Short mmCIF file of C-alpha atoms and ligand atoms in Angstrom, two decimals:
data_model
loop_
_atom_site.label_atom_id
_atom_site.label_comp_id
_atom_site.label_asym_id
_atom_site.label_seq_id
_atom_site.Cartn_x
_atom_site.Cartn_y
_atom_site.Cartn_z
CA MET A 1034 2.23 40.40 14.73
CA ASN A 1035 4.46 39.39 11.85
CA ILE A 1036 5.55 42.02 9.33
CA PHE A 1037 6.90 40.78 6.03
CA HIS A 1038 8.47 42.78 3.22
CA THR A 1039 9.25 40.06 0.70
CA PRO A 1040 6.99 37.56 -1.06
CA HIS A 1041 9.30 34.76 0.04
CA GLU A 1042 8.87 35.50 3.78
CA MET A 1043 5.13 35.97 3.37
CA THR A 1044 4.68 32.66 1.58
CA ALA A 1045 6.84 30.77 4.10
CA TRP A 1046 4.59 32.01 6.92
CA SER A 1047 1.43 31.05 5.02
CA GLN A 1048 2.76 27.58 4.26
CA ALA A 1049 3.56 27.05 7.95
CA GLN A 1050 0.05 28.18 8.92
CA ARG A 1051 -1.48 25.79 6.44
CA ARG A 1052 0.72 22.90 7.62
CA SER A 1053 -0.53 23.48 11.16
CA GLY A 1054 -4.12 23.23 9.90
CA LYS A 1055 -5.02 26.91 10.04
CA ARG A 1056 -7.30 28.57 7.53
CA ILE A 1057 -5.88 31.82 6.24
CA GLY A 1058 -8.10 34.86 5.74
CA PHE A 1059 -6.75 37.68 3.58
CA VAL A 1060 -7.59 41.39 3.29
CA PRO A 1061 -5.73 43.21 0.50
CA THR A 1062 -5.50 46.99 0.97
CA MET A 1063 -3.59 50.05 -0.15
CA GLY A 1064 -3.17 51.15 3.47
CA TYR A 1065 -4.13 54.38 5.25
CA LEU A 1066 -6.53 52.10 7.07
CA HIS A 1067 -9.94 53.12 8.33
CA ALA A 1068 -12.87 51.39 10.00
CA GLY A 1069 -14.04 50.03 6.62
CA HIS A 1070 -10.80 48.09 6.22
CA LEU A 1071 -11.05 46.87 9.82
CA SER A 1072 -14.58 45.62 9.19
CA LEU A 1073 -13.11 43.42 6.43
CA VAL A 1074 -10.60 42.05 8.96
CA ALA A 1075 -13.47 41.27 11.36
CA GLU A 1076 -15.36 39.53 8.54
CA ALA A 1077 -12.25 37.51 7.63
CA GLN A 1078 -11.90 36.48 11.27
CA ARG A 1079 -15.37 34.91 11.08
CA HIS A 1080 -14.19 32.62 8.27
CA ALA A 1081 -10.54 31.90 9.05
CA ASP A 1082 -8.08 31.28 11.89
CA ALA A 1083 -5.17 33.52 10.92
CA ILE A 1084 -5.55 36.85 9.12
CA ALA A 1085 -3.05 38.32 6.70
CA LEU A 1086 -3.47 41.91 5.51
CA SER A 1087 -1.45 43.45 2.72
CA ILE A 1088 -0.61 47.13 2.40
CA PHE A 1089 0.57 47.92 -1.09
CA VAL A 1090 -0.14 51.03 -3.14
CA ASN A 1091 0.01 49.19 -6.42
CA PRO A 1092 1.59 51.39 -9.10
CA THR A 1093 0.20 49.35 -12.00
CA GLN A 1094 -3.43 50.20 -11.20
CA PHE A 1095 -2.87 53.97 -11.38
CA GLY A 1096 -2.93 55.85 -14.67
CA PRO A 1097 -0.13 58.30 -15.51
CA HIS A 1098 -2.17 61.32 -14.40
CA GLU A 1099 -3.73 59.71 -11.34
CA ASP A 1100 -2.90 60.05 -7.65
CA PHE A 1101 -0.27 57.34 -7.09
CA ALA A 1102 2.27 59.84 -5.73
CA THR A 1103 -0.19 61.61 -3.43
CA TYR A 1104 -2.11 58.53 -2.26
CA PRO A 1105 -2.13 58.83 1.56
CA ARG A 1106 0.32 56.64 3.47
CA ASP A 1107 0.92 56.12 7.20
CA GLU A 1108 2.68 52.85 7.86
CA ALA A 1109 3.16 53.25 11.63
CA ARG A 1110 -0.52 54.00 12.23
CA ASP A 1111 -1.62 51.17 9.92
CA LEU A 1112 0.54 48.68 11.80
CA ALA A 1113 -0.86 49.82 15.16
CA LEU A 1114 -4.43 49.37 13.85
CA CYS A 1115 -3.60 45.91 12.50
CA ARG A 1116 -2.06 44.88 15.82
CA GLU A 1117 -5.16 46.10 17.68
CA ALA A 1118 -7.45 44.23 15.27
CA GLY A 1119 -5.64 40.93 15.81
CA VAL A 1120 -4.10 40.66 12.35
CA ALA A 1121 -1.49 37.87 12.41
CA ALA A 1122 0.66 38.96 9.47
CA VAL A 1123 1.04 42.20 7.53
CA PHE A 1124 2.56 42.04 4.07
CA LEU A 1125 4.19 45.34 3.14
CA PRO A 1126 6.21 44.89 -0.04
CA ALA A 1127 8.09 47.60 -1.88
CA PRO A 1128 7.12 47.86 -5.58
CA ALA A 1129 10.50 46.38 -6.55
CA ALA A 1130 9.72 43.27 -4.45
CA MET A 1131 6.47 42.79 -6.40
CA TYR A 1132 7.46 43.59 -9.98
CA ALA A 1133 10.55 42.54 -11.87
CA PRO A 1134 11.73 45.42 -14.10
CA ASP A 1135 10.96 43.27 -17.15
CA ALA A 1136 7.64 41.83 -15.87
CA SER A 1137 5.64 40.86 -18.94
CA VAL A 1138 2.63 38.84 -17.75
CA SER A 1139 -0.66 40.37 -16.63
CA VAL A 1140 -4.25 39.27 -15.99
CA ASP A 1141 -7.02 40.81 -18.08
CA GLU A 1142 -10.72 40.53 -17.38
CA SER A 1143 -12.56 41.46 -20.55
CA ALA A 1144 -16.30 41.80 -19.83
CA LEU A 1145 -17.14 43.25 -16.42
CA GLN A 1146 -14.32 45.78 -16.60
CA ASN A 1147 -15.53 47.43 -19.81
CA GLY A 1148 -17.82 50.08 -18.32
CA LEU A 1149 -17.84 52.32 -15.26
CA CYS A 1150 -14.37 52.75 -13.68
CA GLY A 1151 -12.81 50.41 -16.24
CA ALA A 1152 -13.88 52.72 -19.08
CA ARG A 1153 -12.64 55.85 -17.30
CA ARG A 1154 -9.41 54.36 -15.98
CA PRO A 1155 -7.85 52.39 -18.84
CA GLY A 1156 -5.60 49.62 -17.52
CA HIS A 1157 -6.87 50.03 -13.95
CA PHE A 1158 -8.46 46.59 -13.66
CA ARG A 1159 -5.54 44.91 -15.42
CA GLY A 1160 -3.39 46.34 -12.62
CA VAL A 1161 -5.92 45.23 -9.98
CA CYS A 1162 -6.32 41.69 -11.35
CA THR A 1163 -2.60 41.22 -11.79
CA VAL A 1164 -1.70 42.38 -8.30
CA VAL A 1165 -4.53 40.41 -6.66
CA ALA A 1166 -3.51 37.26 -8.57
CA LYS A 1167 0.07 37.77 -7.40
CA LEU A 1168 -1.05 38.43 -3.83
CA PHE A 1169 -3.18 35.26 -3.84
CA ASN A 1170 -0.15 33.27 -5.02
CA ILE A 1171 2.04 34.86 -2.34
CA VAL A 1172 -0.40 34.77 0.61
CA LEU A 1173 -2.14 31.48 -0.27
CA PRO A 1174 -5.41 32.46 1.41
CA ASP A 1175 -8.43 30.18 1.88
CA VAL A 1176 -10.73 33.19 2.05
CA ALA A 1177 -10.28 36.79 0.86
CA VAL A 1178 -12.55 39.68 1.79
CA PHE A 1179 -13.31 42.66 -0.47
CA GLY A 1180 -15.53 45.68 0.17
CA GLN A 1181 -18.75 46.39 -1.69
CA LYS A 1182 -17.49 49.98 -1.76
CA ASP A 1183 -15.52 48.93 -4.86
CA PHE A 1184 -18.46 47.09 -6.45
CA GLN A 1185 -16.96 46.65 -9.90
CA GLN A 1186 -13.63 45.53 -8.42
CA ALA A 1187 -15.35 42.83 -6.33
CA ALA A 1188 -17.22 41.59 -9.43
CA VAL A 1189 -14.04 41.52 -11.53
CA ILE A 1190 -12.11 39.64 -8.82
CA ARG A 1191 -14.88 37.05 -8.44
CA ARG A 1192 -14.79 36.53 -12.19
CA MET A 1193 -11.01 36.17 -12.19
CA VAL A 1194 -11.18 33.61 -9.37
CA ARG A 1195 -13.87 31.66 -11.21
CA ASP A 1196 -12.25 31.77 -14.63
CA LEU A 1197 -8.69 31.05 -13.45
CA ASN A 1198 -9.71 28.51 -10.77
CA PHE A 1199 -8.04 30.22 -7.84
CA PRO A 1200 -8.76 28.04 -4.78
CA VAL A 1201 -9.91 31.10 -2.79
CA THR A 1202 -13.39 31.89 -1.48
CA ILE A 1203 -14.27 35.53 -2.12
CA ILE A 1204 -16.44 37.31 0.41
CA THR A 1205 -17.88 40.78 -0.15
CA ALA A 1206 -18.53 42.92 2.92
CA PRO A 1207 -20.83 45.98 3.19
CA THR A 1208 -19.64 49.57 2.83
CA LEU A 1209 -18.89 51.29 6.12
CA ARG A 1210 -20.06 54.91 6.22
CA GLU A 1211 -19.50 57.99 8.32
CA PRO A 1212 -22.56 58.92 10.44
CA ASP A 1213 -23.67 61.43 7.75
CA GLY A 1214 -23.56 58.78 4.99
CA LEU A 1215 -20.19 59.43 3.32
CA ALA A 1216 -18.57 56.11 2.40
CA MET A 1217 -15.29 55.73 4.28
CA SER A 1218 -12.28 56.00 2.00
CA SER A 1219 -8.58 56.63 2.45
CA ARG A 1220 -8.95 59.45 -0.08
CA ASN A 1221 -11.43 61.34 2.15
CA VAL A 1222 -8.40 62.73 4.03
CA HIS A 1223 -7.75 64.97 1.00
CA LEU A 1224 -11.14 66.71 1.30
CA ASN A 1225 -11.20 70.20 2.80
CA ALA A 1226 -14.17 71.29 4.93
CA LYS A 1227 -16.20 72.53 1.94
CA GLU A 1228 -15.45 69.43 -0.14
CA ARG A 1229 -16.32 67.19 2.81
CA GLN A 1230 -19.85 68.66 2.67
CA GLN A 1231 -20.02 68.43 -1.14
CA ALA A 1232 -18.99 64.78 -0.93
CA LEU A 1233 -22.31 63.98 0.74
CA GLY A 1234 -23.79 64.36 -2.74
CA LEU A 1235 -22.75 60.80 -3.61
CA SER A 1236 -24.67 58.98 -0.88
CA ARG A 1237 -27.58 61.42 -1.26
CA ALA A 1238 -27.75 60.83 -5.01
CA LEU A 1239 -27.80 57.07 -4.42
CA ALA A 1240 -30.52 57.50 -1.80
CA SER A 1241 -32.58 59.63 -4.18
CA ALA A 1242 -32.42 56.88 -6.82
CA ALA A 1243 -33.42 54.25 -4.25
CA ASP A 1244 -36.31 56.43 -3.03
CA ALA A 1245 -37.51 57.14 -6.56
CA LEU A 1246 -37.51 53.45 -7.49
CA ARG A 1247 -39.37 52.65 -4.30
CA ALA A 1248 -41.93 55.33 -5.24
CA GLY A 1249 -42.47 53.61 -8.62
CA GLU A 1250 -40.04 55.35 -10.99
CA THR A 1251 -38.61 52.55 -13.15
CA SER A 1252 -37.02 54.53 -16.01
CA ALA A 1253 -33.29 54.05 -15.52
CA ASP A 1254 -32.61 57.22 -17.53
CA THR A 1255 -34.81 59.22 -15.19
CA LEU A 1256 -32.95 57.76 -12.19
CA ARG A 1257 -29.57 58.51 -13.81
CA GLN A 1258 -30.59 62.12 -14.47
CA GLN A 1259 -31.88 62.47 -10.94
CA MET A 1260 -28.55 61.27 -9.53
CA ARG A 1261 -26.68 63.69 -11.82
CA ASP A 1262 -28.89 66.54 -10.61
CA VAL A 1263 -28.18 65.77 -6.96
CA LEU A 1264 -24.44 65.47 -7.64
CA GLU A 1265 -24.36 68.75 -9.53
CA GLN A 1266 -26.41 70.51 -6.84
CA HIS A 1267 -23.61 69.54 -4.45
CA GLY A 1268 -20.98 71.09 -6.72
CA LEU A 1269 -19.57 67.73 -7.82
CA ARG A 1270 -18.27 66.97 -11.31
CA VAL A 1271 -19.94 63.74 -12.47
CA ASP A 1272 -17.73 61.03 -13.92
CA TYR A 1273 -20.60 58.55 -14.18
CA ALA A 1274 -23.98 57.95 -12.56
CA GLU A 1275 -25.20 54.54 -13.67
CA ILE A 1276 -28.00 52.06 -13.02
CA ALA A 1277 -26.75 48.59 -13.84
CA ASP A 1278 -27.47 44.91 -13.53
CA ALA A 1279 -25.71 43.79 -10.34
CA GLU A 1280 -24.26 40.63 -11.96
CA THR A 1281 -23.26 41.77 -15.46
CA LEU A 1282 -22.78 45.47 -14.59
CA SER A 1283 -24.50 46.30 -17.89
CA PRO A 1284 -26.65 49.45 -17.90
CA VAL A 1285 -30.37 48.69 -17.64
CA THR A 1286 -33.29 50.41 -19.35
CA THR A 1287 -35.93 49.53 -16.77
CA ALA A 1288 -34.77 49.64 -13.18
CA THR A 1289 -35.80 46.85 -10.83
CA PRO A 1290 -35.03 46.14 -7.18
CA GLY A 1291 -31.67 44.34 -7.05
CA ASN A 1292 -30.11 46.61 -9.67
CA VAL A 1293 -27.15 48.63 -8.48
CA ALA A 1294 -26.69 52.40 -8.68
CA LEU A 1295 -23.05 53.39 -9.09
CA ILE A 1296 -21.42 56.80 -9.01
CA ALA A 1297 -17.98 58.26 -9.60
CA ALA A 1298 -17.58 62.01 -9.13
CA HIS A 1299 -14.81 64.51 -8.71
CA CYS A 1300 -14.84 66.56 -5.53
CA GLY A 1301 -12.16 69.19 -6.00
CA ASN A 1302 -9.10 67.17 -7.01
CA THR A 1303 -10.36 63.97 -5.39
CA ARG A 1304 -12.24 61.31 -7.32
CA LEU A 1305 -14.78 59.51 -5.14
CA ILE A 1306 -16.90 56.43 -5.85
CA ASP A 1307 -19.93 54.95 -4.13
CA ASN A 1308 -22.72 52.54 -4.95
CA ARG A 1309 -25.93 51.11 -3.54
CA VAL A 1310 -28.00 48.07 -4.37
CA LEU A 1311 -31.52 49.35 -4.97
P1 AMP B 2729 -8.33 50.21 -0.60
O1 AMP B 2729 -7.31 50.25 0.50
O2 AMP B 2729 -9.11 51.47 -0.73
O3 AMP B 2729 -7.80 49.65 -1.87
O4 AMP B 2729 -9.42 49.15 -0.12
C1 AMP B 2729 -9.08 47.87 0.32
C2 AMP B 2729 -10.33 47.07 0.54
O5 AMP B 2729 -11.14 47.74 1.50
C3 AMP B 2729 -11.17 46.92 -0.73
O6 AMP B 2729 -11.72 45.62 -0.76
C4 AMP B 2729 -12.23 47.97 -0.52
O7 AMP B 2729 -13.43 47.68 -1.20
C5 AMP B 2729 -12.44 47.92 0.97
N1 AMP B 2729 -13.04 49.15 1.47
C6 AMP B 2729 -12.65 50.43 1.17
N2 AMP B 2729 -13.48 51.31 1.76
C7 AMP B 2729 -14.41 50.58 2.42
C8 AMP B 2729 -15.56 50.92 3.22
N3 AMP B 2729 -15.92 52.18 3.45
N4 AMP B 2729 -16.29 49.90 3.75
C9 AMP B 2729 -15.94 48.61 3.52
N5 AMP B 2729 -14.88 48.24 2.78
C10 AMP B 2729 -14.13 49.20 2.24
#
């Protein structure tokens, strides 16, 4: 497995792969890998010949009071998992290799990012779009795989690729969950035993909205309140509990199958997100 620390080395490898006729699949991550990340690698392997995975905790997508410093990191373990999964190249840049001190260009999506996490985390999606655009230019993938776990992120990236004509096919892969329903996340490592139980409120709240819609409840406000109630019963602090159109991410008034329920909630000091297409 190749391990690259500079954009130059990464791009040289990708260009060589392309010259030899290989299709490159790409999985961008922030590391502390879990089975959800590895499922994206497996999906990429179905669409490409050589898989590149990046591990970069991108400082520009964290707000000043967010968890950049405490975001979990374990490079040795991540590399072992990548090797086992058949990843061909890991890109592990230091922040200084990615951003010039006087960097002054960024990518801004201005519609899909306005609500949900974009509204609560100002500048977050500018950081995400900018780093993903840079990674696409460095890795030169044919196909890139993103998780539905970050539903708004996947929508924003698809829009960026469409509007800026990146020659990359975006694939979205389903959310991998623990057996009890908790969406896998690198941040779950921060949960203590009590919080780990409370965190089940997210998937249960989503399930309660799905069940209620199936039983005929179409008032989105009723579904939102029901999700809030479940979250609060689990001792979680609600950031948002939304029912939205799956394409535009705009809140809906009347819920219909195909809408998406999205939640962000604080569990102790950890902010968790989850979503489910109804
Ligand atoms: P992260 O390292 O958390 O930035 O995530 C990197 C990629 O993995 C993103 O495309 C995420 O949506 C995806 N991902 C994170 N958690 C999961 C999960 N539980 N199931 C599937 N994909 C995931």
